[in-house]
Short mmCIF file of C-alpha atoms and ligand atoms in Angstrom, two decimals:
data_model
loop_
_atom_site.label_atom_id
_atom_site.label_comp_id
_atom_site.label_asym_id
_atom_site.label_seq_id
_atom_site.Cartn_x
_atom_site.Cartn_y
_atom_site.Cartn_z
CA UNK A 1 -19.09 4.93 -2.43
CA UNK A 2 -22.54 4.48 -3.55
CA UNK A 3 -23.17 1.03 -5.51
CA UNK A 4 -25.83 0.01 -7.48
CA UNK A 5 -27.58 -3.14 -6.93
CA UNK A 6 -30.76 -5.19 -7.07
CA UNK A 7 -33.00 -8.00 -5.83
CA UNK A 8 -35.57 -9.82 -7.42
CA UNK A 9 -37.92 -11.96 -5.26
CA UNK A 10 -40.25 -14.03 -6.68
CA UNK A 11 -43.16 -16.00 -4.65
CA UNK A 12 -43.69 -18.52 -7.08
CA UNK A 13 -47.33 -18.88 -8.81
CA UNK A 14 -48.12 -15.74 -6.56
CA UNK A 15 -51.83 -15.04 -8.72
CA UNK A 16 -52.03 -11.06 -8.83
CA UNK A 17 -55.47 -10.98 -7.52
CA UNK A 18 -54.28 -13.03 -4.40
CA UNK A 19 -52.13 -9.91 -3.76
CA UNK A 20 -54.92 -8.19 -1.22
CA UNK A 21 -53.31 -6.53 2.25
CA UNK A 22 -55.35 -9.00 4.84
CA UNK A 23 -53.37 -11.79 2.63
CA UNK A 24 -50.27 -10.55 2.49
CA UNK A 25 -49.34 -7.69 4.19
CA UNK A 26 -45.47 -6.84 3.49
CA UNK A 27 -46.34 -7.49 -0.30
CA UNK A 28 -49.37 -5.34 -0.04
CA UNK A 29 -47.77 -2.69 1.91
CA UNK A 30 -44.16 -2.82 -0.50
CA UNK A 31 -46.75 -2.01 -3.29
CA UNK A 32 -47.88 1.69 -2.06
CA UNK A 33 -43.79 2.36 -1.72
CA UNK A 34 -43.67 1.43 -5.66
CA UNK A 35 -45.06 1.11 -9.09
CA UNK A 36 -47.67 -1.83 -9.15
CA UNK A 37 -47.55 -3.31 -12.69
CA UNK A 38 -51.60 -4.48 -12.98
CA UNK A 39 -51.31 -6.36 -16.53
CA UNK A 40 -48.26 -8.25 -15.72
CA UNK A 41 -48.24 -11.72 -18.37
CA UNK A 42 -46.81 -14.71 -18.23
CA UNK A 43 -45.18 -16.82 -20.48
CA UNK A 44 -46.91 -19.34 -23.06
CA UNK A 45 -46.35 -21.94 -21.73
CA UNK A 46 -46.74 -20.37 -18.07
CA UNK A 47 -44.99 -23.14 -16.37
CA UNK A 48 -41.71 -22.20 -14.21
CA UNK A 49 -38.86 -23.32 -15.76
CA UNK A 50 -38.78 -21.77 -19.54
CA UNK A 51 -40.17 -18.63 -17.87
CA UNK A 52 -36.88 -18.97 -15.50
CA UNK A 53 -34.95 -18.98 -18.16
CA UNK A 54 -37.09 -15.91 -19.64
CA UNK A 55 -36.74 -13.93 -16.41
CA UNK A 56 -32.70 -14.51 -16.68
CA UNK A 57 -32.17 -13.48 -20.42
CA UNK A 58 -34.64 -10.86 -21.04
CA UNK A 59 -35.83 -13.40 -24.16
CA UNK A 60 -38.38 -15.77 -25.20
CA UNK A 61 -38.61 -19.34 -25.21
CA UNK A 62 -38.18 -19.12 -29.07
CA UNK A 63 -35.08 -17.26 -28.23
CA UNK A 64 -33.90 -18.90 -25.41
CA UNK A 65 -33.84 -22.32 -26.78
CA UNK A 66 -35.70 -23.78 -23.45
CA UNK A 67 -39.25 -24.19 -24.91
CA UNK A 68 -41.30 -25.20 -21.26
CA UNK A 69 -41.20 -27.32 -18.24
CA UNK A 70 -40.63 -30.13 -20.73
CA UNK A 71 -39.60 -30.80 -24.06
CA UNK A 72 -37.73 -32.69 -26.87
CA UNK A 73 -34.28 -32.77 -27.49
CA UNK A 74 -33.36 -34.29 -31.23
CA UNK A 75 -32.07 -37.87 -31.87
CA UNK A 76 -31.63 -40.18 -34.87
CA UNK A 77 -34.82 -42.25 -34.52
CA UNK A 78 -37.18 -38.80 -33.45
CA UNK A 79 -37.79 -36.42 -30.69
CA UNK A 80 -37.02 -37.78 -27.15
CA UNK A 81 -39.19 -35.81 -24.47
CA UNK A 82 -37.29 -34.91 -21.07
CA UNK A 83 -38.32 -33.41 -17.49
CA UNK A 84 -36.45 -30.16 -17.62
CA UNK A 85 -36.59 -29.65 -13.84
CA UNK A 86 -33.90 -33.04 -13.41
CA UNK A 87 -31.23 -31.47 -12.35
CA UNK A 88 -29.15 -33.73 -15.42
CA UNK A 89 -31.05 -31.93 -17.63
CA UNK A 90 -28.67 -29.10 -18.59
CA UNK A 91 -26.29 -31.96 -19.84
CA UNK A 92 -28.46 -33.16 -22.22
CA UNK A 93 -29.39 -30.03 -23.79
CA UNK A 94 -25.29 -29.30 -23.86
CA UNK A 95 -24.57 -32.42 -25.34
CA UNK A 96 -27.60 -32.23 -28.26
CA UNK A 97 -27.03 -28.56 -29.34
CA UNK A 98 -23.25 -28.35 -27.64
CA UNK A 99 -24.67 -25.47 -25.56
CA UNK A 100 -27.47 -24.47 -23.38
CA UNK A 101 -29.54 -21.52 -23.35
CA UNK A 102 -28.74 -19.50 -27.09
CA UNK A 103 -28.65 -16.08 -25.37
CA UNK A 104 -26.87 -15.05 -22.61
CA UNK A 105 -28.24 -14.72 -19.24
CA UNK A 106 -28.00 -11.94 -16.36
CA UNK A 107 -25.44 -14.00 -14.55
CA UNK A 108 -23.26 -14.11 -17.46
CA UNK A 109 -23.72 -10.60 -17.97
CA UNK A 110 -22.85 -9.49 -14.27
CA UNK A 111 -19.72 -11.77 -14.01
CA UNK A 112 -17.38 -9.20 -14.61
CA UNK A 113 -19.53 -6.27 -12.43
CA UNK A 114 -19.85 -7.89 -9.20
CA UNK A 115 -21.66 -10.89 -9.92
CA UNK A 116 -25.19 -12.81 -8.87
CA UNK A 117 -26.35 -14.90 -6.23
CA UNK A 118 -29.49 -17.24 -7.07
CA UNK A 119 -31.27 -18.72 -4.03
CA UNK A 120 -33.55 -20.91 -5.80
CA UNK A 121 -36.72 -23.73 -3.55
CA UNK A 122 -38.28 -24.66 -6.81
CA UNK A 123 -37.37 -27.17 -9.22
CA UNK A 124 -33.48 -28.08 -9.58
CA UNK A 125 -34.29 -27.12 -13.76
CA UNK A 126 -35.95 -23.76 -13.15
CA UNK A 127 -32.87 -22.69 -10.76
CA UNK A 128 -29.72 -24.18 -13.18
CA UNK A 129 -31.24 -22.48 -16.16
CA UNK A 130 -30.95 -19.00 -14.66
CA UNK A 131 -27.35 -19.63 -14.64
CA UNK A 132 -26.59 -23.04 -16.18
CA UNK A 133 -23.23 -22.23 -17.53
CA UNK A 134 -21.77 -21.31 -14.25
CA UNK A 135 -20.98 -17.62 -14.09
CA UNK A 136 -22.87 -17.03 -10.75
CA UNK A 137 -23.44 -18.33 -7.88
CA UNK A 138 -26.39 -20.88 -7.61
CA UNK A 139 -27.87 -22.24 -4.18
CA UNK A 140 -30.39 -24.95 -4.87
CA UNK A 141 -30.91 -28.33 -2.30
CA UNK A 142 -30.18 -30.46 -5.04
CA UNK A 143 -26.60 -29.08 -5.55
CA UNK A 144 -25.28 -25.71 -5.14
CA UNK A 145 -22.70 -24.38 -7.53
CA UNK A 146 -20.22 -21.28 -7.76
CA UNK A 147 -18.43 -19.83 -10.81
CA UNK A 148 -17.51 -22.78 -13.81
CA UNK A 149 -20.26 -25.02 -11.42
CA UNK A 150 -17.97 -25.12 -8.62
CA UNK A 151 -20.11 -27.51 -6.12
CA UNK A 152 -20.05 -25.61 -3.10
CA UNK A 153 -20.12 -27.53 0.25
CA UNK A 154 -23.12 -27.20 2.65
CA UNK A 155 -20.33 -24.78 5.04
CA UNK A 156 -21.27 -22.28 1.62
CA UNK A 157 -24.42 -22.71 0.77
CA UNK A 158 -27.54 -24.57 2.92
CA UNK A 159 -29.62 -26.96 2.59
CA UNK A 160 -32.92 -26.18 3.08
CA UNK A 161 -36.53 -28.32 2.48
CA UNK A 162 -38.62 -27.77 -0.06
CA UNK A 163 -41.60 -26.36 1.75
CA UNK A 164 -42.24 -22.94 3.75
CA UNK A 165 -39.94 -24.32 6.47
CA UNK A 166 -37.42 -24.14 3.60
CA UNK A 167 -38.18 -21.03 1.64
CA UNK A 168 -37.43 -19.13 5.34
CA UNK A 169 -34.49 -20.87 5.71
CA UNK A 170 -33.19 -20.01 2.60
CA UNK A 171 -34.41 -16.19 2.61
CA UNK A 172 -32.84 -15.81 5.99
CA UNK A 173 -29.53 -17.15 4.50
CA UNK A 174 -29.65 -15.13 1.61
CA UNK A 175 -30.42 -12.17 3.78
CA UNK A 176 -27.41 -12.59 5.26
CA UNK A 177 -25.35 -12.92 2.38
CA UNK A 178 -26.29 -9.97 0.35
CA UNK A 179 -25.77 -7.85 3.40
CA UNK A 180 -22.90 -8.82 3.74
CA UNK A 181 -19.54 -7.05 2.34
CA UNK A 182 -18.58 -7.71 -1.07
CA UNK A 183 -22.03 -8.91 -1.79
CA UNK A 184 -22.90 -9.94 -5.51
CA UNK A 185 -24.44 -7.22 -7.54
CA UNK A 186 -27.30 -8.97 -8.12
CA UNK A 187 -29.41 -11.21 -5.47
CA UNK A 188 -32.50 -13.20 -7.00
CA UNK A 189 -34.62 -15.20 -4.03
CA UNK A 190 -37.16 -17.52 -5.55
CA UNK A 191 -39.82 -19.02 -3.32
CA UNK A 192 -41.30 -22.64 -3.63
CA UNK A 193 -44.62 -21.03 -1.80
CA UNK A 194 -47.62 -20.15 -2.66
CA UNK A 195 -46.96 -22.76 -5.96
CA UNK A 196 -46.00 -25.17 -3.83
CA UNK A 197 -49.23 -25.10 -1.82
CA UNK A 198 -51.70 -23.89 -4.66
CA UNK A 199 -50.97 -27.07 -6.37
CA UNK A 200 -51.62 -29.38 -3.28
CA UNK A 201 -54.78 -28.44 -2.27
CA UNK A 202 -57.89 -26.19 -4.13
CA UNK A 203 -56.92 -22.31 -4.63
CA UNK A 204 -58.34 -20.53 -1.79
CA UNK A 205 -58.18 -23.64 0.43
CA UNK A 206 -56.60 -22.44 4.07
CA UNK A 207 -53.39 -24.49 2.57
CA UNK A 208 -53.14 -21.60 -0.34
CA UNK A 209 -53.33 -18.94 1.83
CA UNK A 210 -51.35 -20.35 4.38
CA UNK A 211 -48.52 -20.56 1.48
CA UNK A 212 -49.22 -16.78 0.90
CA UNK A 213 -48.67 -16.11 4.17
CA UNK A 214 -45.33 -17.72 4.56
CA UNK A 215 -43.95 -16.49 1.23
CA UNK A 216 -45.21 -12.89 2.66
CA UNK A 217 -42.83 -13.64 6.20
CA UNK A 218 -39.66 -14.41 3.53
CA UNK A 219 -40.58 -10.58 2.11
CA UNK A 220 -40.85 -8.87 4.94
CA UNK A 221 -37.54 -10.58 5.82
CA UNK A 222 -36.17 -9.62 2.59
CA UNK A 223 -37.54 -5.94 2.74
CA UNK A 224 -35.57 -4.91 6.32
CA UNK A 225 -32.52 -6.33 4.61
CA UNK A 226 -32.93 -4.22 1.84
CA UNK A 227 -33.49 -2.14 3.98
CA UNK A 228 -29.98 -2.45 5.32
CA UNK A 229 -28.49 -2.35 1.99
CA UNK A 230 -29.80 1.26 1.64
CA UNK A 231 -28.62 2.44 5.40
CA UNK A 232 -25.01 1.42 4.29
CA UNK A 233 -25.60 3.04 1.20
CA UNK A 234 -26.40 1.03 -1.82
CA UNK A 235 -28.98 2.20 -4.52
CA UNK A 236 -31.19 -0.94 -4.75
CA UNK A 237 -33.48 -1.60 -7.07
CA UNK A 238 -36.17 -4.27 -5.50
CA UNK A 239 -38.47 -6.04 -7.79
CA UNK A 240 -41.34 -8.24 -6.31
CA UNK A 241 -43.09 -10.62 -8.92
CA UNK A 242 -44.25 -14.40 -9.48
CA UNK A 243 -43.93 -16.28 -12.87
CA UNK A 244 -47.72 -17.01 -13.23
CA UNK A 245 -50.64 -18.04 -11.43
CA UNK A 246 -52.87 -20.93 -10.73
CA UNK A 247 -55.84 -22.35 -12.16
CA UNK A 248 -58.56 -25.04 -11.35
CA UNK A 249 -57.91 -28.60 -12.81
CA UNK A 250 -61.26 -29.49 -15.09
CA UNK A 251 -59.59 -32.76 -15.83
CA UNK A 252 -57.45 -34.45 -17.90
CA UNK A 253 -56.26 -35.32 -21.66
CA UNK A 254 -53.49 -37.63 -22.40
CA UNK A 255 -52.98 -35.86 -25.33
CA UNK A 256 -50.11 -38.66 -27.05
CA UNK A 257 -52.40 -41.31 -26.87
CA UNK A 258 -54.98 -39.62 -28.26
CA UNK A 259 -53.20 -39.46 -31.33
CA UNK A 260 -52.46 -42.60 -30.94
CA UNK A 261 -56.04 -44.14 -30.90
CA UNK A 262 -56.37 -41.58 -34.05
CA UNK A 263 -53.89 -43.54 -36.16
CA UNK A 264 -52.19 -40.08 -36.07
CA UNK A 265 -48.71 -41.31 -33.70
CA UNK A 266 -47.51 -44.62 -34.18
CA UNK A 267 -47.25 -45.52 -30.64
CA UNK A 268 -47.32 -44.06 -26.87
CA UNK A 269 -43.38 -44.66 -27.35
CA UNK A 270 -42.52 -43.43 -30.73
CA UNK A 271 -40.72 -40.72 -31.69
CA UNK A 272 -42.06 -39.42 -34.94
CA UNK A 273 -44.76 -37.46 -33.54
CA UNK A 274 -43.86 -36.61 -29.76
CA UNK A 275 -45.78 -34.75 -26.96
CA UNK A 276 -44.18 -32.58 -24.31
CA UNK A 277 -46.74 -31.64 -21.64
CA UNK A 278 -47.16 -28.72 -19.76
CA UNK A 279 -49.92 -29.00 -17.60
CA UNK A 280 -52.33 -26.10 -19.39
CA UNK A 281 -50.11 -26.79 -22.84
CA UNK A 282 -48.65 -28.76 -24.70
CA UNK A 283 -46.10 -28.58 -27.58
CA UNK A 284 -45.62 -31.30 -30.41
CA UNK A 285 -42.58 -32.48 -32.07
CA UNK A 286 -42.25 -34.02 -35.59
CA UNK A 287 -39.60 -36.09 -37.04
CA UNK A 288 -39.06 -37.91 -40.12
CA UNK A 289 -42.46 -39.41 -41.28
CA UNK A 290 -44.30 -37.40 -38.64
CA UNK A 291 -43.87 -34.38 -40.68
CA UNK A 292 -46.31 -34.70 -43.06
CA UNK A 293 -49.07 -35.45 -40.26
CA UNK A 294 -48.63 -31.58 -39.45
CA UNK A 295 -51.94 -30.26 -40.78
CA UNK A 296 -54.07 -33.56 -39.73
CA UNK A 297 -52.68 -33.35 -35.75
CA UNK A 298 -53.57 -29.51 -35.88
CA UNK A 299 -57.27 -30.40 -37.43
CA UNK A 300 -57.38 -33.03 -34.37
CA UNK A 301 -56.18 -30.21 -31.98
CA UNK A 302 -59.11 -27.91 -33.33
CA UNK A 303 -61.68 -29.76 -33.25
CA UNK A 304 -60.87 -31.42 -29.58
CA UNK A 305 -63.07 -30.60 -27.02
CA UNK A 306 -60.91 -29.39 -24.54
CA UNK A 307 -58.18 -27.86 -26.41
CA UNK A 308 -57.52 -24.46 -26.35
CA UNK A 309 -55.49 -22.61 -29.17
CA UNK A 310 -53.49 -24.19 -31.27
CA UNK A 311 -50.73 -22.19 -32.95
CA UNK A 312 -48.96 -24.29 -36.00
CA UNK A 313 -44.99 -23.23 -37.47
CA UNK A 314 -44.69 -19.64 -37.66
CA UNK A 315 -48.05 -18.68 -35.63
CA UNK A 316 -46.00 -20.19 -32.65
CA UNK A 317 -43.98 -16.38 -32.49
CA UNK A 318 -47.27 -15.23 -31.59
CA UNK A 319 -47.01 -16.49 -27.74
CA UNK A 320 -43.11 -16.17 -27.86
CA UNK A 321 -42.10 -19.60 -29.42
CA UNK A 322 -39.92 -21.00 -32.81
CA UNK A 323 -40.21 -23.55 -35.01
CA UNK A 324 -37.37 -26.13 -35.12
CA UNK A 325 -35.52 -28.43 -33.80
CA UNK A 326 -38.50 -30.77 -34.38
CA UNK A 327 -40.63 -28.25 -32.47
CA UNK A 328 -44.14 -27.66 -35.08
CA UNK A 329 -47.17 -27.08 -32.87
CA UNK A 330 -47.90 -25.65 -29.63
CA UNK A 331 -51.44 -25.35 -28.10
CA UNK A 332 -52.85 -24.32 -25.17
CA UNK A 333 -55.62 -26.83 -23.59
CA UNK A 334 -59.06 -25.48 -22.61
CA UNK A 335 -60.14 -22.97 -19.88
CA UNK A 336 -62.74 -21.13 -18.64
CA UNK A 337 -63.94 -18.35 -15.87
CA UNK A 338 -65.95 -20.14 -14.05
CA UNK A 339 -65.35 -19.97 -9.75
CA UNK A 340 -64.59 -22.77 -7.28
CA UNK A 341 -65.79 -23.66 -4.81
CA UNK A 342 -63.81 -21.33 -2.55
CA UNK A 343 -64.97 -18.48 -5.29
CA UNK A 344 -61.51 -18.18 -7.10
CA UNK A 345 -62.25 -17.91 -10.85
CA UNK A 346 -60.50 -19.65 -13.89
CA UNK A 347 -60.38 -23.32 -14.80
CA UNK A 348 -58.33 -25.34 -17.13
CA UNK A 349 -58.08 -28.40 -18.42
CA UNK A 350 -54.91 -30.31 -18.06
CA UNK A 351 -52.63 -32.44 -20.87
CA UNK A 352 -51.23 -35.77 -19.30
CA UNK A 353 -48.65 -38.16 -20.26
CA UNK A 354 -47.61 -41.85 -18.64
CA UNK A 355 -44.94 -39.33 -16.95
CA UNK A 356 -46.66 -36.62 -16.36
CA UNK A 357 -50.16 -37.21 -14.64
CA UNK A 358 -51.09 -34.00 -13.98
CA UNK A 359 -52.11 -32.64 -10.18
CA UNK A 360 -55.48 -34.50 -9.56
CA UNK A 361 -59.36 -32.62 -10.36
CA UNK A 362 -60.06 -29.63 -8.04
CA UNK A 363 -56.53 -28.64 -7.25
CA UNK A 364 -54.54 -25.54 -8.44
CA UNK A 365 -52.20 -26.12 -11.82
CA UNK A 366 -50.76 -23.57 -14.54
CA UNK A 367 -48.66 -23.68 -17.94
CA UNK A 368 -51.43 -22.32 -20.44
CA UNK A 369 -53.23 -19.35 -21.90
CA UNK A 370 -55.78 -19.18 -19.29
CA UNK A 371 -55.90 -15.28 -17.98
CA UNK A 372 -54.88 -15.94 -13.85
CA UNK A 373 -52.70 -18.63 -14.38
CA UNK A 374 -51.03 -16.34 -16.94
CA UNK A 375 -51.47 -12.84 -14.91
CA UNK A 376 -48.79 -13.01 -11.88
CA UNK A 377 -47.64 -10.10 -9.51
CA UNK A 378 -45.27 -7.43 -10.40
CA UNK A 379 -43.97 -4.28 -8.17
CA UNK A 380 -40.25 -2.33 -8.58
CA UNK A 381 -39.40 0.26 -5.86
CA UNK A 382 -36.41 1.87 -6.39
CA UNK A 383 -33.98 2.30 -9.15
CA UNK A 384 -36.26 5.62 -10.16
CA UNK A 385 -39.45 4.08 -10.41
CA UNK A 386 -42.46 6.48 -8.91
CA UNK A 387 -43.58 5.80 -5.28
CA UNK A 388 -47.13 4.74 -5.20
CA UNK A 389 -48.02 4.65 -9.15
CA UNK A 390 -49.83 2.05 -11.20
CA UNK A 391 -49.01 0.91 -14.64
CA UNK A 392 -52.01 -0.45 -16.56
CA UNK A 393 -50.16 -1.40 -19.96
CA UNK A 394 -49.38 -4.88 -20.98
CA UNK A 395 -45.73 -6.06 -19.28
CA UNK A 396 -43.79 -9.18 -19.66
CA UNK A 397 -41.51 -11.87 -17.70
CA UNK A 398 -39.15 -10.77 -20.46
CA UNK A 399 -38.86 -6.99 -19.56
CA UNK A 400 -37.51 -7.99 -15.71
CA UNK A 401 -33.82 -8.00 -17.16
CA UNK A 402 -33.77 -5.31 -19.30
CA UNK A 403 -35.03 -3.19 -16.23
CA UNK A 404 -31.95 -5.00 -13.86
CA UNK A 405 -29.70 -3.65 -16.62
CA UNK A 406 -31.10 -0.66 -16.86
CA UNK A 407 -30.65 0.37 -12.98
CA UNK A 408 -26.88 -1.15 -13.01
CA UNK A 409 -25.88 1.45 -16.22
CA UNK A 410 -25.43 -1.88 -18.23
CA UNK A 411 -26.24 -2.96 -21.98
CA UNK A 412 -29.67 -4.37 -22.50
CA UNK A 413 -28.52 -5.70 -26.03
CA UNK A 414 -29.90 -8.62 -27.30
CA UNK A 415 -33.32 -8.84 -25.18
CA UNK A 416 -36.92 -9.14 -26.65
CA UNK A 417 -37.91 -7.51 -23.35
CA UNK A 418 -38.33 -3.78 -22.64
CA UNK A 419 -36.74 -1.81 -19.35
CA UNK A 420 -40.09 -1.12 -17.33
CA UNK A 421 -41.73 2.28 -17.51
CA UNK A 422 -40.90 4.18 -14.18
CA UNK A 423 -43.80 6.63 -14.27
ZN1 ZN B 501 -43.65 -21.25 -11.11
#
């Protein structure tokens, strides 16, 4: 009988002009036998984790509830920033709101038709939160998890390194298991590489491209199993994307202490005016007295050098955020077009905290507005999209799930995203 399925792979900060055939030849080559989506955006802020969650609902950060890679959870004296990628993360967010994520995610929605397998080698944060209420299955080296969070033992799921070493490791395993009979439904791959290498050396450095290559050897891996799948006659729908891209690091602002030194936080440490960094972004908190600083922290924002835009309350819908839970401003910090040294265009500038450093001047980073760290990769083959065709309109991280749905005859209720065009 034939069964519908799908697989989403995603090379992680995979830029979409990096996507060239003498790069990456399986990725190149998969895009003639699809539909290449050219004006693919990321999230605001286009950082991994919220857009993880993004990819897994179909929904906003605004919608979602996880605002970026970090961010403040309520308390009694303020906002509290935390690392979303810990992997004890998710428990703080369930013990604050008494949930996680506010919308449902794919895994949720597939537990009763056959179920999804996530084979995360990013962040422990940006795997759990594509499945942090345990519905799926969820291989990550920090911990790997069944249905109600099961830990499964290393006989069930492996351990792999997080490097390219790793990401083949883990694509051969997951290879394996989706061929395999009673496979899940659903089988998402996510690569640590190229991020992992754009952000340790400058972007078309022979360390970037060597992370291209190796997340193009995990596709081309990927694509005979799919290939498999088909032969033994499964409908598969096969999507191909990243979650953003990659810019050059101008420099950096500590942001908080800024504020500080303008009499505008009452110290690096309080919690009445708080500052969640996200590399290219950053989103502000206010509590209690902080509140009524709104307006002069935006004018501070404006008139900074090397902030970007700055979106205040409401205007935060505009790049797919809410106001609340403390959460008032989010702004993006400055960027430009000009090249490298290696030629690859688009700089940013980066906001700090003690925490968060930032990756050092001249090396790749990501998580604002800028237009290649915010324009990854997209291609679907199958599932009745048109062989060979290009889509020039806008698409979003957000209109993955819908198009999952679409292919498995499921409900697409409740998404802010759209199923892609096929033609
Ligand atoms: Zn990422």
């Amino acid at each position: 009988m034939t069964r519908r399925r799908a697989i989403l792979f995603v090379a992680d900060g995979h830029r979409d002009d990096f996507l060239r055939p003498e790069l990456c030849p399986n990725l190149s080559g998969f895009a003639a036998t699809g539909r290449r989506f050219h004006n693919h955006t990321g999230n605001f802020p286009s950082a991994t984790r919220a857009s993880a969650a993004s990819i897994a609902t179909g929904c906003w950060p605004g919608s979602h509830g996880l605002h970026g890679n970090t961010m403040g959870l309520p308390t009694d004296e303020g906002t509290v920033v935390h690392d979303v990628g810990d992997p004890a993360f998710v428990s703080s967010l369930r013990a604050t709101f008494g949930r996680t994520l506010k919308v449902p995610t794919l895994a949720e929605r597939l537990a009763p038709h056959g179920g999804v397998l996530i084979a995360s080698n990013v962040s422990p944060g940006a795997a759990y939160f594509q499945d942090p209420d345990g519905y799926g299955h969820v291989v990550h080296r920090a911990g790997s998890f069944g249905p109600d969070r099961r830990p499964l033992g290393e006989e069930e799921a492996p351990v792999v390194t997080h490097d390219a070493a790793g990401d083949m490791a883990l694509s051969a395993w997951f290879c394996d298991r989706m061929t395999r009979d009673a496979a899940p439904t659903l089988g998402v791959l996510w690569l640590c590489d190229p991020d992992l290498s754009m952000h340790a050396d400058a972007l078309g450095s022979a360390r970037h491209l060597a992370g291209i290559a190796a997340a193009d050897a995990c596709f081309g891996k990927l694509r005979a199993a799919v290939d498999a799948m088909r032969a033994s006659g499964d409908e598969v729908l096969l999507i191909a994307c990243s979650d953003h891209g990659q810019e050059t690091v101008i420099g950096h602002v500590a942001i908080g202490d800024e504020l500080v030194a303008a009499g505008l936080k009452d110290s690096p440490t309080s919690c009445e005016v708080a500052v969640a960094p996200q590399g290219g972004s950053g989103l502000i908190y206010l509590a209690g007295e902080g509140q009524a600083r709104r307006d002069a922290i935006a004018a501070f924002l404006v008139a900074h050098p090397h902030v970007g835009e700055v979106f205040i309350g409401r205007a935060m819908h505009t790049v797919g955020q809410a106001e609340g839970d403390g959460l008032a401003i989010a702004f993006s910090m400055a960027h430009d077009a000009h090249q490298n040294e290696n030629g690859v265009p688009g700089r940013i500038w980066v906001c700090t905290s003690d925490s968060k450093p930032g990756k050092p001047v001249g090396q790749g980073s990501h998580g604002g507005l800028g237009r290649w760290e915010r324009h990854p990769f997209l291609i679907a083959q199958g599932g009745g999209f048109v062989p060979g065709t290009h889509e020039f309109g806008r698409t979003r991280l957000i209109d993955i799930a819908p198009t999952i749905l679409r292919h498995l005859g499921l409900p697409r209720d409740g998404m802010d995203g759209l199923a892609l065009p096929r033609n």
